[in-house]
Short mmCIF file of C-alpha atoms in Angstrom, two decimals:
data_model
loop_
_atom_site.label_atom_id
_atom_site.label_comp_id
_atom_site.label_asym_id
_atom_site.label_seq_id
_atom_site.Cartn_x
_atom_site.Cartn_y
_atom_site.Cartn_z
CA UNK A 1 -33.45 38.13 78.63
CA UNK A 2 -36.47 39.63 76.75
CA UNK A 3 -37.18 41.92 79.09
CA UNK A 4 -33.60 42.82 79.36
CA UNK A 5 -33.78 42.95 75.28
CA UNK A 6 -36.21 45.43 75.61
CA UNK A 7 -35.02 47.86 77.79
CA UNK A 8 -32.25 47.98 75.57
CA UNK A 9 -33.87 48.93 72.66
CA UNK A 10 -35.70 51.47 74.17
CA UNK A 11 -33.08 53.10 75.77
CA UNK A 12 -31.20 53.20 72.33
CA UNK A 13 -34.52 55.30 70.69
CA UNK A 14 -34.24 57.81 73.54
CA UNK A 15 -31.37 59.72 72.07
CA UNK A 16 -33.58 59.93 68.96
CA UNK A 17 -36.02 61.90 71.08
CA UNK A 18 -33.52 64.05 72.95
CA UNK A 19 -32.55 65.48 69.50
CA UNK A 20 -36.31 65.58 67.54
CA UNK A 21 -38.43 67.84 70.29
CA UNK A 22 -37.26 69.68 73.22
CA UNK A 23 -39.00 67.96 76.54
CA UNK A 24 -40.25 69.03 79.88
CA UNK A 25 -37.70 68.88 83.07
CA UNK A 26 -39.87 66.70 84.87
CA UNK A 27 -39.52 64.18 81.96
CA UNK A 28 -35.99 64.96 80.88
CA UNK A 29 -35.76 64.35 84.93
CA UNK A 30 -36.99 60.84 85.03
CA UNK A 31 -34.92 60.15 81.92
CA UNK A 32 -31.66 61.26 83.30
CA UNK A 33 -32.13 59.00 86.85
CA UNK A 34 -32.79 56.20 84.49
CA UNK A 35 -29.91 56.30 82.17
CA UNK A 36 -27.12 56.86 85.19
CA UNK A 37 -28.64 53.96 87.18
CA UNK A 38 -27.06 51.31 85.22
CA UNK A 39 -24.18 52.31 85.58
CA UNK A 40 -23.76 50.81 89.35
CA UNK A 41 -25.17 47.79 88.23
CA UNK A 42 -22.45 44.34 87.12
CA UNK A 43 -23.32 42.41 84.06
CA UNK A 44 -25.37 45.16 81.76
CA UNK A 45 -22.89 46.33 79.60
CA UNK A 46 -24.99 46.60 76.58
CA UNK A 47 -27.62 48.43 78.78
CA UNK A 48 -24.88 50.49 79.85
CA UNK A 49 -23.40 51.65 76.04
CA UNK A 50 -27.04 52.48 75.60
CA UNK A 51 -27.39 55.04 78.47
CA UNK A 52 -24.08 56.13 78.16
CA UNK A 53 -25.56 57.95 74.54
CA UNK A 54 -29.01 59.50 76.67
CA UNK A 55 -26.99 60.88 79.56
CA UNK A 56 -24.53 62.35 76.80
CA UNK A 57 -26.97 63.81 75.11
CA UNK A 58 -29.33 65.16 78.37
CA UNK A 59 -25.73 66.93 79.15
CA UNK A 60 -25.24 68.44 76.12
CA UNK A 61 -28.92 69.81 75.23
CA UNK A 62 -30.08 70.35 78.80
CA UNK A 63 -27.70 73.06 80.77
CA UNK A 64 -30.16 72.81 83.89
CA UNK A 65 -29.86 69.01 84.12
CA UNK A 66 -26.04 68.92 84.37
CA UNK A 67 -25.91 69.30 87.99
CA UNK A 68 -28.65 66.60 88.62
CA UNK A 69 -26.62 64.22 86.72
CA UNK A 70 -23.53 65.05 88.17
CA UNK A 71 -25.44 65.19 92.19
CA UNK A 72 -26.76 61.22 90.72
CA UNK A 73 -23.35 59.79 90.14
CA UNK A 74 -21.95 60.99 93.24
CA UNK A 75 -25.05 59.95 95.28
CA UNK A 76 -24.12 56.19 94.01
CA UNK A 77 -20.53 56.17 93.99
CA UNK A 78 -20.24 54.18 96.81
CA UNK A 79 -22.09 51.54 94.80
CA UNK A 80 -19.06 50.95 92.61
CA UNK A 81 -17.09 47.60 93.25
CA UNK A 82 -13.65 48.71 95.01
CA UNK A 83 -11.88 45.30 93.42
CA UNK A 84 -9.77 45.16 89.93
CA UNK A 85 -11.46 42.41 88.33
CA UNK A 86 -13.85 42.36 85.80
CA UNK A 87 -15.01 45.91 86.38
CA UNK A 88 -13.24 48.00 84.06
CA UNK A 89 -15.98 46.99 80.95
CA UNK A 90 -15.50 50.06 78.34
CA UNK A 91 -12.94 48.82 75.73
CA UNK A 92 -10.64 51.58 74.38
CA UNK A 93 -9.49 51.53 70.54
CA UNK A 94 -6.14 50.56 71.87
CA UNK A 95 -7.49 47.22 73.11
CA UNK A 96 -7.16 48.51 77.14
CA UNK A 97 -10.40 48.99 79.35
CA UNK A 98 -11.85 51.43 82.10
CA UNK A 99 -14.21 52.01 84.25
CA UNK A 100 -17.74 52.58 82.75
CA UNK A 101 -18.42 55.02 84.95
CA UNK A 102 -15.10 56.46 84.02
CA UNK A 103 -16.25 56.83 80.39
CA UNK A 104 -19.25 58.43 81.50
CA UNK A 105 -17.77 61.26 83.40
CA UNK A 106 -15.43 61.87 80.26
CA UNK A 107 -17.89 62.21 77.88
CA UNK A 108 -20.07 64.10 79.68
CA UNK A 109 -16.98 66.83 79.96
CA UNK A 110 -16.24 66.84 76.31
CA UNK A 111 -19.76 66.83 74.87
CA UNK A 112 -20.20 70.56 76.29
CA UNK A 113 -17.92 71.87 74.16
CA UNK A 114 -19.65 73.15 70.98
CA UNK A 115 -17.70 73.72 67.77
CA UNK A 116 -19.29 75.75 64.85
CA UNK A 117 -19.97 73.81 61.30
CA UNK A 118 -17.79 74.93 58.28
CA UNK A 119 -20.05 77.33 56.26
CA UNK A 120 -20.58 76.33 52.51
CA UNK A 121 -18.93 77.84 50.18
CA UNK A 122 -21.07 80.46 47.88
CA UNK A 123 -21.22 80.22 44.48
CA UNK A 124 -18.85 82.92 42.68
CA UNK A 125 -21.35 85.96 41.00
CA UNK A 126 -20.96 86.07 37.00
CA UNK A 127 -18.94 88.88 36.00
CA UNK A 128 -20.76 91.20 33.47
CA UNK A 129 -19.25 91.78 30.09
CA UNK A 130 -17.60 95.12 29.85
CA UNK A 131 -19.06 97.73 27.66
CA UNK A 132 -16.29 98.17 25.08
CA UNK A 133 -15.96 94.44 24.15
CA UNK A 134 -20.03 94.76 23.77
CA UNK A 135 -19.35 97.66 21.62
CA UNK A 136 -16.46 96.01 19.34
CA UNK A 137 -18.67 93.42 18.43
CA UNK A 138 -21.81 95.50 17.60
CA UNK A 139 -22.55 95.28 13.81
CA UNK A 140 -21.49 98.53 13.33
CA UNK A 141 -18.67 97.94 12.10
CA UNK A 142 -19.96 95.06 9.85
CA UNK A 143 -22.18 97.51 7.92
CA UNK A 144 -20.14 99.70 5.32
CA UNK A 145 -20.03 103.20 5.47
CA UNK A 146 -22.39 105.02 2.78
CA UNK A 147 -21.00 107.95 0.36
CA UNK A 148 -22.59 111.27 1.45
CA UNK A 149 -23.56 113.22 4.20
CA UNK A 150 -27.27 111.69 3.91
CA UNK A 151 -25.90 108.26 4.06
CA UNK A 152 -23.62 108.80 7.34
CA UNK A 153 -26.73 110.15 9.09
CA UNK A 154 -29.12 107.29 8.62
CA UNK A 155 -26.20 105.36 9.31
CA UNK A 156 -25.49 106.91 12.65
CA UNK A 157 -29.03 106.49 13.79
CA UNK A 158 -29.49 102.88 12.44
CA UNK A 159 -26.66 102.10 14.70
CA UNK A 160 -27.56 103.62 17.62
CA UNK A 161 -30.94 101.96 17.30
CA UNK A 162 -29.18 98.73 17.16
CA UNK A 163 -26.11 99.42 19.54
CA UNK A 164 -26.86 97.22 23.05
CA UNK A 165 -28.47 99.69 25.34
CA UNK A 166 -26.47 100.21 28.72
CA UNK A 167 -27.61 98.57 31.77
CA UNK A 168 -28.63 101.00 34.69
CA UNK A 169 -26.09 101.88 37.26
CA UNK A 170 -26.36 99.32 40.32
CA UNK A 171 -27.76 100.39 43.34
CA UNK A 172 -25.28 101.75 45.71
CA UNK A 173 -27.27 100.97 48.65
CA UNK A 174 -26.03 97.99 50.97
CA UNK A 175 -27.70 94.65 50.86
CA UNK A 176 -29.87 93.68 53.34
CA UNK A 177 -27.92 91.93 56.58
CA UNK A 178 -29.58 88.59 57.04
CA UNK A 179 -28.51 87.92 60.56
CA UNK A 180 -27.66 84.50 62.41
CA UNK A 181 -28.80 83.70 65.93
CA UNK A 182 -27.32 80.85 67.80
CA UNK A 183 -29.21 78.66 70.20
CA UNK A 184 -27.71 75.70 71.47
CA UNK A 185 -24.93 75.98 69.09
CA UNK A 186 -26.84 76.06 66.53
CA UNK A 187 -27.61 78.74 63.70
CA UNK A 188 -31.32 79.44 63.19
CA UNK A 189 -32.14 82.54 60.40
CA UNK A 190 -33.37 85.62 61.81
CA UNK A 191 -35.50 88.68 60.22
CA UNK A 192 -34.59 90.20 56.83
CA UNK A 193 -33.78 94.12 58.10
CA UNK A 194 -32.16 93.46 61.30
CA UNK A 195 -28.75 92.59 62.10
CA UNK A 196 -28.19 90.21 64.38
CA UNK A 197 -24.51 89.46 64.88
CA UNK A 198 -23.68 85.58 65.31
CA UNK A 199 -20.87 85.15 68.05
CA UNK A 200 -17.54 84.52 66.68
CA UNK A 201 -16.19 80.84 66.19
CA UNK A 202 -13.42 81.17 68.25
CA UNK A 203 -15.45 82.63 71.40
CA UNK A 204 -17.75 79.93 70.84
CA UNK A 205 -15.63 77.31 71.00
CA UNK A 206 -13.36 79.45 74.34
CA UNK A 207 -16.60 79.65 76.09
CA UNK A 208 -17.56 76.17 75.58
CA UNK A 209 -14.28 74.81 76.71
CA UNK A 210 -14.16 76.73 80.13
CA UNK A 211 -17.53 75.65 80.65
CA UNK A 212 -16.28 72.28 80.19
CA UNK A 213 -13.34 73.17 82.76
CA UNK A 214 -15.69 74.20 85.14
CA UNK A 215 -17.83 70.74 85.39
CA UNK A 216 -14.38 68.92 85.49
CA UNK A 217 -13.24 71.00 88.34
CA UNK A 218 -16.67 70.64 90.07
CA UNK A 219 -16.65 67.27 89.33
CA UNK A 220 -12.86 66.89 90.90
CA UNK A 221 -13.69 69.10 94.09
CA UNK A 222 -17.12 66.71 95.23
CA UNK A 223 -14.51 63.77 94.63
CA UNK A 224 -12.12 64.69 96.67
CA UNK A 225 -14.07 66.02 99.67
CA UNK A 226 -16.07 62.57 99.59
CA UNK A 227 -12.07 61.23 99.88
CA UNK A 228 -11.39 63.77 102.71
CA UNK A 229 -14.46 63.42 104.84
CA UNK A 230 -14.98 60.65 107.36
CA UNK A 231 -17.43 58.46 106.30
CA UNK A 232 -18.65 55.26 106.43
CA UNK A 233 -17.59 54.19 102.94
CA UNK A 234 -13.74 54.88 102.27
CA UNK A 235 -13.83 56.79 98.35
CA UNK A 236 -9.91 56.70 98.27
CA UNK A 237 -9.61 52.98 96.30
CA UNK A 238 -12.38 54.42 94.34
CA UNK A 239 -10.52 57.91 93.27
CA UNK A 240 -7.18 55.75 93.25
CA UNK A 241 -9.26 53.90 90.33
CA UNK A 242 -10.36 56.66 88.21
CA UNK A 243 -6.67 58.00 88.11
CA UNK A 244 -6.05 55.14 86.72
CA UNK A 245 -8.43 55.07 84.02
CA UNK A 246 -7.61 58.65 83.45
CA UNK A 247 -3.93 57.88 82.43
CA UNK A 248 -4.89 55.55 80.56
CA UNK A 249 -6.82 57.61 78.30
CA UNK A 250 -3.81 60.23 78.76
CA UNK A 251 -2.63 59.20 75.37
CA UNK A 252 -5.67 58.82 73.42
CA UNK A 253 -6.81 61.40 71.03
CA UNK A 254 -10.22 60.68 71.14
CA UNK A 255 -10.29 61.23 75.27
CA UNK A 256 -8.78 64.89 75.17
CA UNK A 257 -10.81 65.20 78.70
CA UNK A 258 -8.33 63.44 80.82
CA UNK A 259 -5.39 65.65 80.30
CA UNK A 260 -8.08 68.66 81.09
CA UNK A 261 -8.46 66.59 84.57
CA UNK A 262 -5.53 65.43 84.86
CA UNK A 263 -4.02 68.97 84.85
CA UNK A 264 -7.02 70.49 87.08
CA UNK A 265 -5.89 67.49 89.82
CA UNK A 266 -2.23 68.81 89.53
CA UNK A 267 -3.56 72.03 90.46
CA UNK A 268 -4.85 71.11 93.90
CA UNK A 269 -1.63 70.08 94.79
CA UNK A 270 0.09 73.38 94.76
CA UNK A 271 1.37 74.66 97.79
CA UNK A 272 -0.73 77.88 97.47
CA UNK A 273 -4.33 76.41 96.73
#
């Protein structure tokens, strides 16, 4: 159990490091076939929980590694118990349960899709008082006006020495662009003088989502030629399984994945694919 303790904790620090420093593929490697391991294995649901967070997060930060996850599963799906009892371990917030593996391949589909922070609000600029209201409440028009010519000119220039002076003209010439560049779907700040031109929201979040499409529909092709081919281990109580995880889920808003496979799977039933 201490050893088992262990393990556990560790594997719970690892996201930690996923996010703080970017790693070298031969590590992020040996961290990836460690965290989808477990997830063959009865009895380590904790363990499991654990490395269902690194293998999300390895998916998400680490395009190359997707496939390698994804060639990992499939390599040990014919590890997974073919029986209905006591295998379905993740807990849903309606109180039902699914496959761990199930969960897995869910998350991993939803965590590509990448969608932009709200930008904060700028502060509104302070309007500058107009000239005439500066003007009306010069004290020109406190002073009274001297008798005689004499008088009104030393008046005039007493004024004008005291009237507010009139702030230069702004410069008409267009602020400097501070561009954005995203990496990773995030914004980093790039040079003062260039304009670099972040991509939109909404393309951002389109592009994401068909490259989530794309590892669903990968995901649902290997799965059903493994079902299809002849051999030794029969994947068809297996599939039957994860169809039924996925309607479960169907209704769930936190699991928006399964009506993406669901209605990729409807697909390959057409009469013209």
């Amino acid at each position: 159990d201490l050893v088992y303790n262990r393990i556990v904790e560790l594997m719970e620090l690892m996201p930690g490091l996923l996010t703080r420093q970017t790693l070298p593929d031969t590590l992020v490697l040996q961290i990836s076939t460690l965290s989808v391991s477990p997830f063959f294995v009865e009895n380590v649901g904790t363990l499991q929980l654990a490395a269902l967070s690194v293998c999300r997060g390895i998916f998400c930060l680490y395009e190359k590694h997707r496939q390698i996850i994804l060639d990992d599963i499939f390599s040990s799906l014919a590890r997974l118990p073919s029986s209905k009892r006591n295998f379905r371990s993740y807990t849903l917030s309606n109180g039902e349960s699914i496959q761990m593996v199930t969960a897995l391949v869910l998350q991993l589909i939803q965590c590509i899709i990448k969608v932009p922070e709200a930008e904060e609000k700028k502060e509104p600029v302070k309007e500058i008082e107009p000239l005439d209201k500066r003007e009306d409440d010069s004290p020109r028009k406190s002073k009274k006006k001297r008798k005689g010519k004499k008088g009104r000119r030393s008046h005039r220039r007493s004024s004008e020495d005291e009237r507010p002076k009139t702030p230069p003209p702004a410069d008409d010439k267009p602020p400097e662009i501070v561009g954005v560049v995203v990496e990773n779907g995030e914004g980093t700040e790039g040079g003062v003088g260039k304009e670099y031109y972040a991509p939109d929201a909404d393309v951002l979040i389109v592009t994401s989502y068909e490259q989530a499409l794309h590892t669903a529909n990968h995901f649902l092709y290997a799965f059903l030629r493994k079902c299809s081919a002849k051999e030794q281990e029969d994947y068809r109580p297996l599939f039957e399984n994860f169809i039924e995880d996925l309607l479960t889920c169907l209704n769930l808003p936190e699991w928006p994945s399964a009506e993406n496979v669901l209605t990729l799977l409807g697909w390959y039933h057409l009469p013209d694919r």
